[in-house]
Amino acid sequence: MKRNEVDREKLSPMMQQYMDLKDKYEDCILFFRLGDFYEMFFDDALLTSRLLELALTGKQAGLDERVPMCGIPHHAYASYVDELVEKGYKVAIAEQLEDPKEVKGMVKRDVIQVITKGTRIDSNIDSKSNNYIANVFDFGYCFGISYADISTGDVYALLTSGEKDSVIKEVAKRGFREIIVNDTIDREIVEVLRTQFNCLVTITKEQLDDKNYEYIYQNLEDERLVITLKHLLSYIIETKKGDLHHLQRCLVIKTSEYLEFDNNTKRNLELVETLRTRERQYSLLWLLDKNKTAMGSRYLKKSIENPLTNREQIERRYDLISKLSTEFILRDDLIKSLSGVYDLERLCGRITYGNLNAKDLLQLKSSLKELPTISNILEKLNYDKKIDTFEDLYSLLDKTILESAPFTLHEGHLIKEGYNEELDELRKISSGSKDFILEMEQAEKEKTGIKTLKVGFNKVFGYYIEISKGQIPLLKEEYGYERKQTLANCERFITPLLKEKENIILGAEEKIINLEYKVFMEIREVVKRYVSKLQKVSKIISEVDMLQSFSVVSDTYKFVRPELTEEKVIKMIECRHPVVEQVMKDKYIPNDIIMDKTTDVLLITGPNMAGKSTYMRQCAITVIMAQMGCFVPCKSCTMPIFDKIFTRIGASDDLVSGESTFMIEMKEANYAISEATENSLILFDELGRGTATYDGMSLAQAILEYIHDKIKAKTMFSTHYHELTSLERDLKHLKNVHVSAIEENGQITFLHKVKVGAVDKSYGIHVAALAKLPESLIKRADEILNVYEKKNIKKEVFTQTSLFELNENEVEEKKNPIEEEIKKINPLEMSPMQALNFLYDLRKKIKERK
């Protein structure tokens, strides 16, 4: 039976209430609270019972047949919600808003929150990663993107160009799981986000009209960012329905402040997860994460994904790492204190939203206890930021919340003695009455002579006197026992005196529970006033934790401080791949990566498995680590600050979009050569191998020449096309290097050492032999190779060494200063007034030139 097939006029009042709520939340699975259970009906029941493997039953709802129903206990709903949300569904939680004991007729119910991939605020989400919800607002000529982590309160916004690929790349890089889009957006973008990136996408045009959250965007000068953010906030506030004032002022992302790279580069370099298993282990993040707090781990991940371009900020981090490594005793004390700090950022979210429990406040108290020690250590380290230590808040929590408090708030045992007089008085009454019960049991044993008599309690029948069936004849009428319950081997009785005491005890206990809850909520309101300051401290703790992690890692793995230079020079002496070095069983062979002022392109040749890809990756990873402010895996390192990194490493067909390896190669090559500047780093691994040999070779040479002549970016280009090595004669900024190997008696040994010069042999058949292909097959391949080699002896493949047939003067053409000025600016980061001033200055310069 489906919901839309039902005659609503026949439905029971409760089911009509369900239907009215479900109408408002069509795109959600509705968890409808009935007593101690959340129930699902109709299509929701059919779907949920299948997804969660629950028993599908039925319920009388006024119709001729029972409607489909399944349910879960309300106290265990979180794990079921998690499973549904991970599968990409939205879950609406409908609660009873009134106490059934105090209401005649239907209990009022309403949805108190909707839980989705990006709006979770509970403690079950991954503590080491941010959980962002984002939106994309299509303005026609550009896109606004804003995103927030509701669990921590972080809010960001940026503008990107009006290209479809641009916005998709931005979304892919940042790993959003849920995205809101406006109703005018190109549906192709929506489809790509849903199918290729597994995003939960909601289309809505609503804008926030609540002045209470104006503080989040009031510092934004660009009206486009305000519109974008109001679009996102409208959805968040409508979805969560609670107090979200822990959301912080929006930070505008300026791409020029960070080292840019796309999602392919992030994956190729295995920065936060490995390519094969898609897991954190054996990634760069795994290696560097020696953080003691969840906040530090999240900050580290953000830093890996967003390395800096500001030299002053990078050098500041280097200085602090050096200080921590020198003052290692202070560092050990700092590590010990950080180990006692819980996730302050997410605690702040739960405090404000109201879904916290006593355990959360105990975690907050434990964290606050460590702050004075941390503050003292940071002062000794000359750290440039100070933290508040919240002594008054710690004192409040210390004298109020019981260390043994339960997870739930409606069972009592939350508040310590001595804090609230009324509570203490009620406890005395309850305790005295319970003592009376024990005394009464002893007195009744003596009066009746029944030694096995006992006074007990259960939630259904209250207090009772229990006597076994064999002892019943000993009871006399004058005892005043009234039969209350008959069991298989005993009888339970009540007396007027016991009934009187039961009313006193239960009345006092109910009052205690209600009063403890009220006092707890008052304490929560006091703690809420500190949220803003706690968030500031948590940001400082996050950075400090990451820096101590860098210091520990640098000392453990012998990383060194890089020297940043204004010159276009890379000099990485004995550079290693930090992750490969730690996981490989054999001794790692370090290599120098040297690209001086006269070398822009390294053309790398050598056999498969010799280490070409690793050599390229370690260069990029060293750059990223250096610009994160971390020490690097080298004996010494001198390098400039790069603005962008582009990679094409590895080969795989994109089965979802139906694009071949070669098409992907060409698209990524185009992205690199169209976006790269002379301050970029480009890594191309065997580009052109996805097509016919001569096609691939021709394209590889043309791309090399274009980068060499036009872009002038530092480039590492590995290839099996040995004919390309002859380009060194004609391209003056290209240099050949090779990964060496030794062949002896038909056996190949990889030396993994990079040397200057080219090789003219790929050893492919030798590698096949190492892979244990049949000996007869290897022998036949060798015979065929000899035939091909004889055919191609002294054959000159390339006669033209420039794609554009430019002479030297044209290659080194004089730069137009006006063009250079325009290249430096990003229109999306300028206010209207700045743009007008810039145009005015340009016009003035053009007139002066004439």
mmCIF file with all atom_site columns, C-alpha atoms in Angstrom, residues 85-166:
data_model
loop_
_atom_site.group_PDB
_atom_site.id
_atom_site.type_symbol
_atom_site.label_atom_id
_atom_site.label_alt_id
_atom_site.label_comp_id
_atom_site.label_asym_id
_atom_site.label_entity_id
_atom_site.label_seq_id
_atom_site.pdbx_PDB_ins_code
_atom_site.Cartn_x
_atom_site.Cartn_y
_atom_site.Cartn_z
_atom_site.occupancy
_atom_site.B_iso_or_equiv
_atom_site.pdbx_formal_charge
_atom_site.auth_seq_id
_atom_site.auth_comp_id
_atom_site.auth_asym_id
_atom_site.auth_atom_id
_atom_site.pdbx_PDB_model_num
ATOM 1  C CA . VAL A 1 85  ? 22.457 9.110  5.751   1.00 0.00 ? 85  VAL A CA 1
ATOM 2  C CA . GLU A 1 86  ? 25.571 7.261  4.498   1.00 0.00 ? 86  GLU A CA 1
ATOM 3  C CA . LYS A 1 87  ? 23.390 5.660  1.824   1.00 0.00 ? 87  LYS A CA 1
ATOM 4  C CA . GLY A 1 88  ? 22.428 9.174  0.650   1.00 0.00 ? 88  GLY A CA 1
ATOM 5  C CA . TYR A 1 89  ? 19.002 9.654  2.262   1.00 0.00 ? 89  TYR A CA 1
ATOM 6  C CA . LYS A 1 90  ? 17.642 12.545 4.335   1.00 0.00 ? 90  LYS A CA 1
ATOM 7  C CA . VAL A 1 91  ? 16.020 11.683 7.657   1.00 0.00 ? 91  VAL A CA 1
ATOM 8  C CA . ALA A 1 92  ? 13.411 13.957 9.316   1.00 0.00 ? 92  ALA A CA 1
ATOM 9  C CA . ILE A 1 93  ? 12.998 13.440 13.078  1.00 0.00 ? 93  ILE A CA 1
ATOM 10 C CA . ALA A 1 94  ? 9.418  14.093 14.276  1.00 0.00 ? 94  ALA A CA 1
ATOM 11 C CA . GLU A 1 95  ? 9.246  14.343 18.089  1.00 0.00 ? 95  GLU A CA 1
ATOM 12 C CA . GLN A 1 96  ? 6.425  14.477 20.644  1.00 0.00 ? 96  GLN A CA 1
ATOM 13 C CA . LEU A 1 97  ? 6.334  18.109 21.749  1.00 0.00 ? 97  LEU A CA 1
ATOM 14 C CA . GLU A 1 98  ? 4.080  17.461 24.771  1.00 0.00 ? 98  GLU A CA 1
ATOM 15 C CA . ASP A 1 99  ? 4.139  15.040 27.710  1.00 0.00 ? 99  ASP A CA 1
ATOM 16 C CA . PRO A 1 100 ? 1.491  12.354 26.988  1.00 0.00 ? 100 PRO A CA 1
ATOM 17 C CA . LYS A 1 101 ? 0.680  12.234 30.738  1.00 0.00 ? 101 LYS A CA 1
ATOM 18 C CA . GLU A 1 102 ? -0.398 15.867 30.717  1.00 0.00 ? 102 GLU A CA 1
ATOM 19 C CA . VAL A 1 103 ? -2.362 15.910 27.448  1.00 0.00 ? 103 VAL A CA 1
ATOM 20 C CA . LYS A 1 104 ? -5.878 14.714 26.721  1.00 0.00 ? 104 LYS A CA 1
ATOM 21 C CA . GLY A 1 105 ? -6.249 13.447 23.185  1.00 0.00 ? 105 GLY A CA 1
ATOM 22 C CA . MET A 1 106 ? -3.641 13.719 20.433  1.00 0.00 ? 106 MET A CA 1
ATOM 23 C CA . VAL A 1 107 ? -0.067 14.628 21.419  1.00 0.00 ? 107 VAL A CA 1
ATOM 24 C CA . LYS A 1 108 ? 1.364  17.479 19.335  1.00 0.00 ? 108 LYS A CA 1
ATOM 25 C CA . ARG A 1 109 ? 4.243  16.390 17.101  1.00 0.00 ? 109 ARG A CA 1
ATOM 26 C CA . ASP A 1 110 ? 6.559  18.207 14.716  1.00 0.00 ? 110 ASP A CA 1
ATOM 27 C CA . VAL A 1 111 ? 9.875  17.753 12.901  1.00 0.00 ? 111 VAL A CA 1
ATOM 28 C CA . ILE A 1 112 ? 12.674 19.067 15.138  1.00 0.00 ? 112 ILE A CA 1
ATOM 29 C CA . GLN A 1 113 ? 15.499 18.545 12.645  1.00 0.00 ? 113 GLN A CA 1
ATOM 30 C CA . VAL A 1 114 ? 16.430 16.984 9.313   1.00 0.00 ? 114 VAL A CA 1
ATOM 31 C CA . ILE A 1 115 ? 19.672 14.980 9.248   1.00 0.00 ? 115 ILE A CA 1
ATOM 32 C CA . THR A 1 116 ? 21.625 14.816 5.972   1.00 0.00 ? 116 THR A CA 1
ATOM 33 C CA . LYS A 1 117 ? 25.195 14.048 4.850   1.00 0.00 ? 117 LYS A CA 1
ATOM 34 C CA . GLY A 1 118 ? 26.368 17.603 5.336   1.00 0.00 ? 118 GLY A CA 1
ATOM 35 C CA . THR A 1 119 ? 24.304 18.695 8.346   1.00 0.00 ? 119 THR A CA 1
ATOM 36 C CA . ARG A 1 120 ? 25.280 16.112 10.951  1.00 0.00 ? 120 ARG A CA 1
ATOM 37 C CA . ILE A 1 121 ? 26.310 17.561 14.284  1.00 0.00 ? 121 ILE A CA 1
ATOM 38 C CA . ASP A 1 122 ? 26.458 14.389 16.401  1.00 0.00 ? 122 ASP A CA 1
ATOM 39 C CA . SER A 1 123 ? 29.534 12.704 17.831  1.00 0.00 ? 123 SER A CA 1
ATOM 40 C CA . ASN A 1 124 ? 29.498 9.831  15.303  1.00 0.00 ? 124 ASN A CA 1
ATOM 41 C CA . ILE A 1 125 ? 30.973 11.780 12.356  1.00 0.00 ? 125 ILE A CA 1
ATOM 42 C CA . ASP A 1 126 ? 34.664 11.357 11.479  1.00 0.00 ? 126 ASP A CA 1
ATOM 43 C CA . SER A 1 127 ? 36.556 13.370 14.079  1.00 0.00 ? 127 SER A CA 1
ATOM 44 C CA . LYS A 1 128 ? 39.636 13.855 11.868  1.00 0.00 ? 128 LYS A CA 1
ATOM 45 C CA . SER A 1 129 ? 37.868 15.385 8.862   1.00 0.00 ? 129 SER A CA 1
ATOM 46 C CA . ASN A 1 130 ? 35.577 18.347 8.360   1.00 0.00 ? 130 ASN A CA 1
ATOM 47 C CA . ASN A 1 131 ? 32.032 17.545 7.289   1.00 0.00 ? 131 ASN A CA 1
ATOM 48 C CA . TYR A 1 132 ? 31.138 20.326 4.858   1.00 0.00 ? 132 TYR A CA 1
ATOM 49 C CA . ILE A 1 133 ? 27.800 21.233 3.355   1.00 0.00 ? 133 ILE A CA 1
ATOM 50 C CA . ALA A 1 134 ? 28.191 23.560 0.353   1.00 0.00 ? 134 ALA A CA 1
ATOM 51 C CA . ASN A 1 135 ? 26.193 25.472 -2.177  1.00 0.00 ? 135 ASN A CA 1
ATOM 52 C CA . VAL A 1 136 ? 26.798 26.559 -5.747  1.00 0.00 ? 136 VAL A CA 1
ATOM 53 C CA . PHE A 1 137 ? 24.988 29.703 -6.901  1.00 0.00 ? 137 PHE A CA 1
ATOM 54 C CA . ASP A 1 138 ? 24.966 30.285 -10.654 1.00 0.00 ? 138 ASP A CA 1
ATOM 55 C CA . PHE A 1 139 ? 25.067 34.010 -11.513 1.00 0.00 ? 139 PHE A CA 1
ATOM 56 C CA . GLY A 1 140 ? 25.270 33.298 -15.243 1.00 0.00 ? 140 GLY A CA 1
ATOM 57 C CA . TYR A 1 141 ? 28.741 34.789 -15.740 1.00 0.00 ? 141 TYR A CA 1
ATOM 58 C CA . CYS A 1 142 ? 30.363 33.323 -12.576 1.00 0.00 ? 142 CYS A CA 1
ATOM 59 C CA . PHE A 1 143 ? 29.619 30.952 -9.700  1.00 0.00 ? 143 PHE A CA 1
ATOM 60 C CA . GLY A 1 144 ? 29.430 31.712 -6.000  1.00 0.00 ? 144 GLY A CA 1
ATOM 61 C CA . ILE A 1 145 ? 30.474 28.854 -3.707  1.00 0.00 ? 145 ILE A CA 1
ATOM 62 C CA . SER A 1 146 ? 30.040 28.870 0.061   1.00 0.00 ? 146 SER A CA 1
ATOM 63 C CA . TYR A 1 147 ? 30.462 26.016 2.503   1.00 0.00 ? 147 TYR A CA 1
ATOM 64 C CA . ALA A 1 148 ? 30.162 25.383 6.220   1.00 0.00 ? 148 ALA A CA 1
ATOM 65 C CA . ASP A 1 149 ? 30.975 22.696 8.749   1.00 0.00 ? 149 ASP A CA 1
ATOM 66 C CA . ILE A 1 150 ? 27.969 22.865 11.078  1.00 0.00 ? 150 ILE A CA 1
ATOM 67 C CA . SER A 1 151 ? 29.720 20.704 13.666  1.00 0.00 ? 151 SER A CA 1
ATOM 68 C CA . THR A 1 152 ? 32.602 23.201 14.082  1.00 0.00 ? 152 THR A CA 1
ATOM 69 C CA . GLY A 1 153 ? 30.969 26.462 12.963  1.00 0.00 ? 153 GLY A CA 1
ATOM 70 C CA . ASP A 1 154 ? 33.504 27.232 10.184  1.00 0.00 ? 154 ASP A CA 1
ATOM 71 C CA . VAL A 1 155 ? 32.031 29.145 7.212   1.00 0.00 ? 155 VAL A CA 1
ATOM 72 C CA . TYR A 1 156 ? 33.809 29.976 3.917   1.00 0.00 ? 156 TYR A CA 1
ATOM 73 C CA . ALA A 1 157 ? 32.943 31.563 0.577   1.00 0.00 ? 157 ALA A CA 1
ATOM 74 C CA . LEU A 1 158 ? 34.607 32.198 -2.791  1.00 0.00 ? 158 LEU A CA 1
ATOM 75 C CA . LEU A 1 159 ? 33.854 33.141 -6.385  1.00 0.00 ? 159 LEU A CA 1
ATOM 76 C CA . THR A 1 160 ? 34.949 31.153 -9.399  1.00 0.00 ? 160 THR A CA 1
ATOM 77 C CA . SER A 1 161 ? 34.645 31.696 -13.139 1.00 0.00 ? 161 SER A CA 1
ATOM 78 C CA . GLY A 1 162 ? 31.523 30.833 -15.147 1.00 0.00 ? 162 GLY A CA 1
ATOM 79 C CA . GLU A 1 163 ? 33.050 27.694 -16.714 1.00 0.00 ? 163 GLU A CA 1
ATOM 80 C CA . LYS A 1 164 ? 31.345 24.386 -15.852 1.00 0.00 ? 164 LYS A CA 1
ATOM 81 C CA . ASP A 1 165 ? 34.684 22.624 -15.428 1.00 0.00 ? 165 ASP A CA 1
ATOM 82 C CA . SER A 1 166 ? 35.872 25.344 -13.058 1.00 0.00 ? 166 SER A CA 1
#
